Tab-separated table of C-alpha atoms in Angstrom:
chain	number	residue	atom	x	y	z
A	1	UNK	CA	23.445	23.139	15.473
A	2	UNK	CA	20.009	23.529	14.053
A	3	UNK	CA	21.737	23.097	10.503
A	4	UNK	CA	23.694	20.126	11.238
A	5	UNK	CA	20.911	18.490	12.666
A	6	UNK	CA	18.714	19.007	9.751
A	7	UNK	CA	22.022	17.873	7.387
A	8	UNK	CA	22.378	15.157	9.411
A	9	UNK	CA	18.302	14.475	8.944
A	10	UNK	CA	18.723	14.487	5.044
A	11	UNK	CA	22.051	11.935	4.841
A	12	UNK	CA	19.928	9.025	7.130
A	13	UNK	CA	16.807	9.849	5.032
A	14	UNK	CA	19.431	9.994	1.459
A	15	UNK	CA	21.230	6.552	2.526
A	16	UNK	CA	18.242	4.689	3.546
A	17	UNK	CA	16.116	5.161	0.135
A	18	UNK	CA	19.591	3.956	-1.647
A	19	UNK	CA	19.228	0.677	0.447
A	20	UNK	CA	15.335	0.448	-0.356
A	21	UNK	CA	15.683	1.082	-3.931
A	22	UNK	CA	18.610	-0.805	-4.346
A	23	UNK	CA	17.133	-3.934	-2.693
A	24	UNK	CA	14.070	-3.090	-4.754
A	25	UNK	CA	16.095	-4.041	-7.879
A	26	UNK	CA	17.319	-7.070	-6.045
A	27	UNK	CA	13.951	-8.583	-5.479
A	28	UNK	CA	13.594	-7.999	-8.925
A	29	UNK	CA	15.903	-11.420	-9.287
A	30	UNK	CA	15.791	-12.919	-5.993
A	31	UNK	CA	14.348	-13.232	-2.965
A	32	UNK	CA	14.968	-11.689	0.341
A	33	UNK	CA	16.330	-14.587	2.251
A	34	UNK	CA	19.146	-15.109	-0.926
A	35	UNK	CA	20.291	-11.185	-0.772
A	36	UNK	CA	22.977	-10.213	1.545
A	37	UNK	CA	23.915	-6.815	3.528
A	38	UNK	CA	27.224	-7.241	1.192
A	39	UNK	CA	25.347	-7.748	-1.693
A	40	UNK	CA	22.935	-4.683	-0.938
A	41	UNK	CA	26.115	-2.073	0.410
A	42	UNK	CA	27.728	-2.887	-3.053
A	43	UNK	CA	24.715	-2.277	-5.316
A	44	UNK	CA	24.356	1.034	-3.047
A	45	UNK	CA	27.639	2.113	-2.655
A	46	UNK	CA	27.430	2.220	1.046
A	47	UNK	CA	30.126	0.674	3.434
A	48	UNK	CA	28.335	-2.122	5.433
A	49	UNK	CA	28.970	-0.204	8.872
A	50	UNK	CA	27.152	2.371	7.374
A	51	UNK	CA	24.503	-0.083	6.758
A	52	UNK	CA	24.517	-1.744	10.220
A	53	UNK	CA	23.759	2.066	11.796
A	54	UNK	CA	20.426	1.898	10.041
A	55	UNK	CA	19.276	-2.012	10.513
A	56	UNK	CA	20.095	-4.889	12.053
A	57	UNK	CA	20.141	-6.836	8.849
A	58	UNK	CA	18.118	-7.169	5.850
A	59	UNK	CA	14.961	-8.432	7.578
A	60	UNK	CA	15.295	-5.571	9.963
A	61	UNK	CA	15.211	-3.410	6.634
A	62	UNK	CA	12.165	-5.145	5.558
A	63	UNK	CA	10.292	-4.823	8.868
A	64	UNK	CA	11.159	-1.198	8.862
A	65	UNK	CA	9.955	-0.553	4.981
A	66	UNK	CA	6.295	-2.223	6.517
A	67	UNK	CA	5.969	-0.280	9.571
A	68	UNK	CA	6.732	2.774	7.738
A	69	UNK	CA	3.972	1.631	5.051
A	70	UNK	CA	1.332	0.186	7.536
A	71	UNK	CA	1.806	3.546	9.797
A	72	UNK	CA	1.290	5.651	7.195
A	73	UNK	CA	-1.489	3.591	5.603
A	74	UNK	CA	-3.420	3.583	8.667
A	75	UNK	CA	-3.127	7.596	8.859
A	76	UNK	CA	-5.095	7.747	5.008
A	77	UNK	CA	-7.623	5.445	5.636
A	78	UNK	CA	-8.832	7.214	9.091
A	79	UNK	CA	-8.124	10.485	7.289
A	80	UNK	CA	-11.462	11.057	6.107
A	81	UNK	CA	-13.562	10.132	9.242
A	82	UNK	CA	-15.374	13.517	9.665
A	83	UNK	CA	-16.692	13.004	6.083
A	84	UNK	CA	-20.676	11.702	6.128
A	85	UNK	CA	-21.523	10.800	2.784
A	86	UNK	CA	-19.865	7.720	1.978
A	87	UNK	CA	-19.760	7.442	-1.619
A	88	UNK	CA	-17.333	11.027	-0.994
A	89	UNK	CA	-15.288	9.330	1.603
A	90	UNK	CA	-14.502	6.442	-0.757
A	91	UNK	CA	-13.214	8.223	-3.419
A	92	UNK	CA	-11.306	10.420	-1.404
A	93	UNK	CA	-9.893	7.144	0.330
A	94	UNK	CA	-9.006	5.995	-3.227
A	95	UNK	CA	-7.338	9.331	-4.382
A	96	UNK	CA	-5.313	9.815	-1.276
A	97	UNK	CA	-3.737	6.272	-1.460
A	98	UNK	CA	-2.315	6.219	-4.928
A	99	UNK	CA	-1.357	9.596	-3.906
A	100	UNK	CA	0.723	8.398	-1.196
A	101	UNK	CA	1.750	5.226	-3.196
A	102	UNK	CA	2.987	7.502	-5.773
A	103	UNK	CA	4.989	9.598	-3.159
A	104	UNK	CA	6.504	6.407	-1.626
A	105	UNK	CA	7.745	4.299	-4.748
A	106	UNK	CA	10.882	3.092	-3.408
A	107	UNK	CA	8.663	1.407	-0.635
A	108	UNK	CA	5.680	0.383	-2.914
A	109	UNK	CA	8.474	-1.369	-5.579
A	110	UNK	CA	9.995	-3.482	-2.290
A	111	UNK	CA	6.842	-4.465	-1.100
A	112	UNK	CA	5.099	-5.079	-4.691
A	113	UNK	CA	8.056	-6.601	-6.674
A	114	UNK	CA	7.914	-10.068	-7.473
A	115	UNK	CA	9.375	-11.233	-4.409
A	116	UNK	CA	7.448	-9.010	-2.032
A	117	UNK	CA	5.731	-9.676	1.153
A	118	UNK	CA	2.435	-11.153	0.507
A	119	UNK	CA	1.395	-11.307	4.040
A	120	UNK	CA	2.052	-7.911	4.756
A	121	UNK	CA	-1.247	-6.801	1.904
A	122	UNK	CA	-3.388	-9.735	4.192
A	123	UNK	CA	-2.193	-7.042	7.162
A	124	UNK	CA	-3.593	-3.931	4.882
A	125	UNK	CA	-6.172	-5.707	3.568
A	126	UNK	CA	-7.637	-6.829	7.358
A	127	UNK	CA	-6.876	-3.343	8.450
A	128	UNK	CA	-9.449	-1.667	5.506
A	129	UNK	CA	-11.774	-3.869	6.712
A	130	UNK	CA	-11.749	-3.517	10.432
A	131	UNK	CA	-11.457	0.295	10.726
A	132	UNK	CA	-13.483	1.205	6.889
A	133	UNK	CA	-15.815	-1.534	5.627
A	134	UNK	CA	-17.498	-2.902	8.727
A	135	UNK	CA	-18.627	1.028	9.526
A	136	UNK	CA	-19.768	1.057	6.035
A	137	UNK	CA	-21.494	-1.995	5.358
A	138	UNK	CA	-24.432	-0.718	7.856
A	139	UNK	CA	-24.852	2.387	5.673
A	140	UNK	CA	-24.691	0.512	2.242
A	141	UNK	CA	-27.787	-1.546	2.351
A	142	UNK	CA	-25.851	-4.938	1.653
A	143	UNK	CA	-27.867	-7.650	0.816
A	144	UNK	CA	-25.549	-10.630	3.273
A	145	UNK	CA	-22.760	-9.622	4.732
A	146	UNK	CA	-21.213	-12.782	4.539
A	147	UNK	CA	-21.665	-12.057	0.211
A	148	UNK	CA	-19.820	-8.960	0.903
A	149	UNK	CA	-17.000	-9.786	2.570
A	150	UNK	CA	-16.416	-12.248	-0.194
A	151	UNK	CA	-16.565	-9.608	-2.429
A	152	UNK	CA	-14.413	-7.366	-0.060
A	153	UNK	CA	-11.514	-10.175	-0.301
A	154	UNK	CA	-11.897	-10.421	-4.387
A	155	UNK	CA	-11.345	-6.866	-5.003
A	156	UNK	CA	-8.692	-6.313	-2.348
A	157	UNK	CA	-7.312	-8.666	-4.660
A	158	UNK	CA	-7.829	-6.880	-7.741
A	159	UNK	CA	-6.910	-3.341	-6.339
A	160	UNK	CA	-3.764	-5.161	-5.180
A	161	UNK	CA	-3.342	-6.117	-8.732
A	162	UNK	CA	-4.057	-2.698	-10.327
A	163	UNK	CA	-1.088	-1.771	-8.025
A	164	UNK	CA	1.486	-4.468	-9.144
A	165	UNK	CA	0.504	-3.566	-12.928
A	166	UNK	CA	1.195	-0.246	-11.809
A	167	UNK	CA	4.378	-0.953	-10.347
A	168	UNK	CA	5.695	-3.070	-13.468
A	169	UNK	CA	5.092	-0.637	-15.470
A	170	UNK	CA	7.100	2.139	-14.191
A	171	UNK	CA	4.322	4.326	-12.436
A	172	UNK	CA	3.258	4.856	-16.570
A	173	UNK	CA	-0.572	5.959	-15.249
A	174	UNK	CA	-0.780	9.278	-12.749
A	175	UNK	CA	-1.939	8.937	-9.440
A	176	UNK	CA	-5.404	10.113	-10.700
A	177	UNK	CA	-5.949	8.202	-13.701
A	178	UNK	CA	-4.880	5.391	-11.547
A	179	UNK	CA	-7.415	5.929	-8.977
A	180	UNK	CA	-10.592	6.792	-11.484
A	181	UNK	CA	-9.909	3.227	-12.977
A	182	UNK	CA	-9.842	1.363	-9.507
A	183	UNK	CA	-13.021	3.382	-8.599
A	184	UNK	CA	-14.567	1.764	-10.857
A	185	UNK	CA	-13.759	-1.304	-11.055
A	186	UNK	CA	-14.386	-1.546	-7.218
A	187	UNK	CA	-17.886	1.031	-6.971
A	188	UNK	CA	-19.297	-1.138	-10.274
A	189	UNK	CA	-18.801	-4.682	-8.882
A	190	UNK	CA	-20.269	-3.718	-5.546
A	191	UNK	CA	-23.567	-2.682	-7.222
A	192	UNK	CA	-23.464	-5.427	-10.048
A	193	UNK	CA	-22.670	-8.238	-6.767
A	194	UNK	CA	-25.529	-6.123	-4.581
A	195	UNK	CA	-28.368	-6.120	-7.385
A	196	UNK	CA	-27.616	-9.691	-7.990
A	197	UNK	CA	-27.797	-11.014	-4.490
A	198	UNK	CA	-31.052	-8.966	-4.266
A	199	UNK	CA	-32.416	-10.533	-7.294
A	200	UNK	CA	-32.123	-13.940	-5.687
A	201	UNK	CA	-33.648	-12.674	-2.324
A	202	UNK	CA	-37.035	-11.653	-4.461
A	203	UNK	CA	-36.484	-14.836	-6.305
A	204	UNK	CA	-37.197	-16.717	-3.340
């Protein structure tokens, strides 16, 4: 029993990351409201009552891609709350994401592709800031807050970015090389923003 359950396990976890690469591809050239469970079954070589055991339909296979994301997601970035020193718990925030972006392509490439969900990255984005930044913005000496979290919302931009250049171009960049160049990209235009907005403070 033990074996068929775990064989059993590895067919639902084998026929739903044919559906989420398959309707990866798909959003390559369309978008999600012009793709149908036929459409998707075909490309995957599934029956469609195989598909309908799984989801409801194809926004049901959407929804479940983002939970599954935004769960996960939430588990990294309250993964390192023990650690004190925050410049530490940054890049360890940084390393463990692309890590688990890495491990999740088929996921990333639904979500990132050209017809991805764009409010779903507002949802991440809010999330970093609600359970990381607003803890860390008393320990970082920032200059106006207000400055900040206009900064905050330009490089969640630009990290979001990095990822889609990641995405197009096949995962080319490891995980780590990945994560070095986002560290500073984000790290250097905090201090460069921070130094500035100080500057005009003495100014006055």
């Amino acid at each position: 029993y033990f074996m068929k359950g775990n064989s059993l396990d590895r067919r639902v976890k084998r026929t739903r990351k044919q559906l989420r690469e398959c309707l990866a591809n798909l959003l390559k050239e369309k978008k999600l409201q012009d793709i149908t469970v036929k459409e998707l079954t075909d490309a995957a070589d599934i029956n469609r009552g195989t598909f309908y055991l799984h989801y409801k339909d194809i926004y049901d296979l959407l929804s479940s891609v983002e939970d599954e994301m935004f769960t996960k997601f939430l588990s990294i970035i309250n993964g390192h709350d023990d650690e004190k020193n925050m410049h530490l718990k940054f890049n360890y925030l940084i390393d463990d994401l692309f890590e688990f972006i890495n491990e999740n392509r088929d996921l990333v490439k639904i979500l990132l592709g050209p017809n991805g969900d764009v409010l779903f990255f507002n949802k991440l984005k809010d999330a970093v800031y609600s359970t990381v930044f607003t803890n860390w913005v008393k320990r970082l000496e920032v200059s106006s807050i207000e400055d900040f979290e206009a900064y905050y919302s330009f490089a969640a931009a630009g990290f979001i970015g990095i990822l889609s250049h990641w995405v197009e171009c096949e995962f080319l960049q490891t995980p780590k090389e990945m994560a070095t160049i986002s560290k500073r990209l984000i790290i250097g235009g905090f201090h460069s923003i921070n130094k500035y907005l100080k500057r005009i403070e003495n100014a006055d």
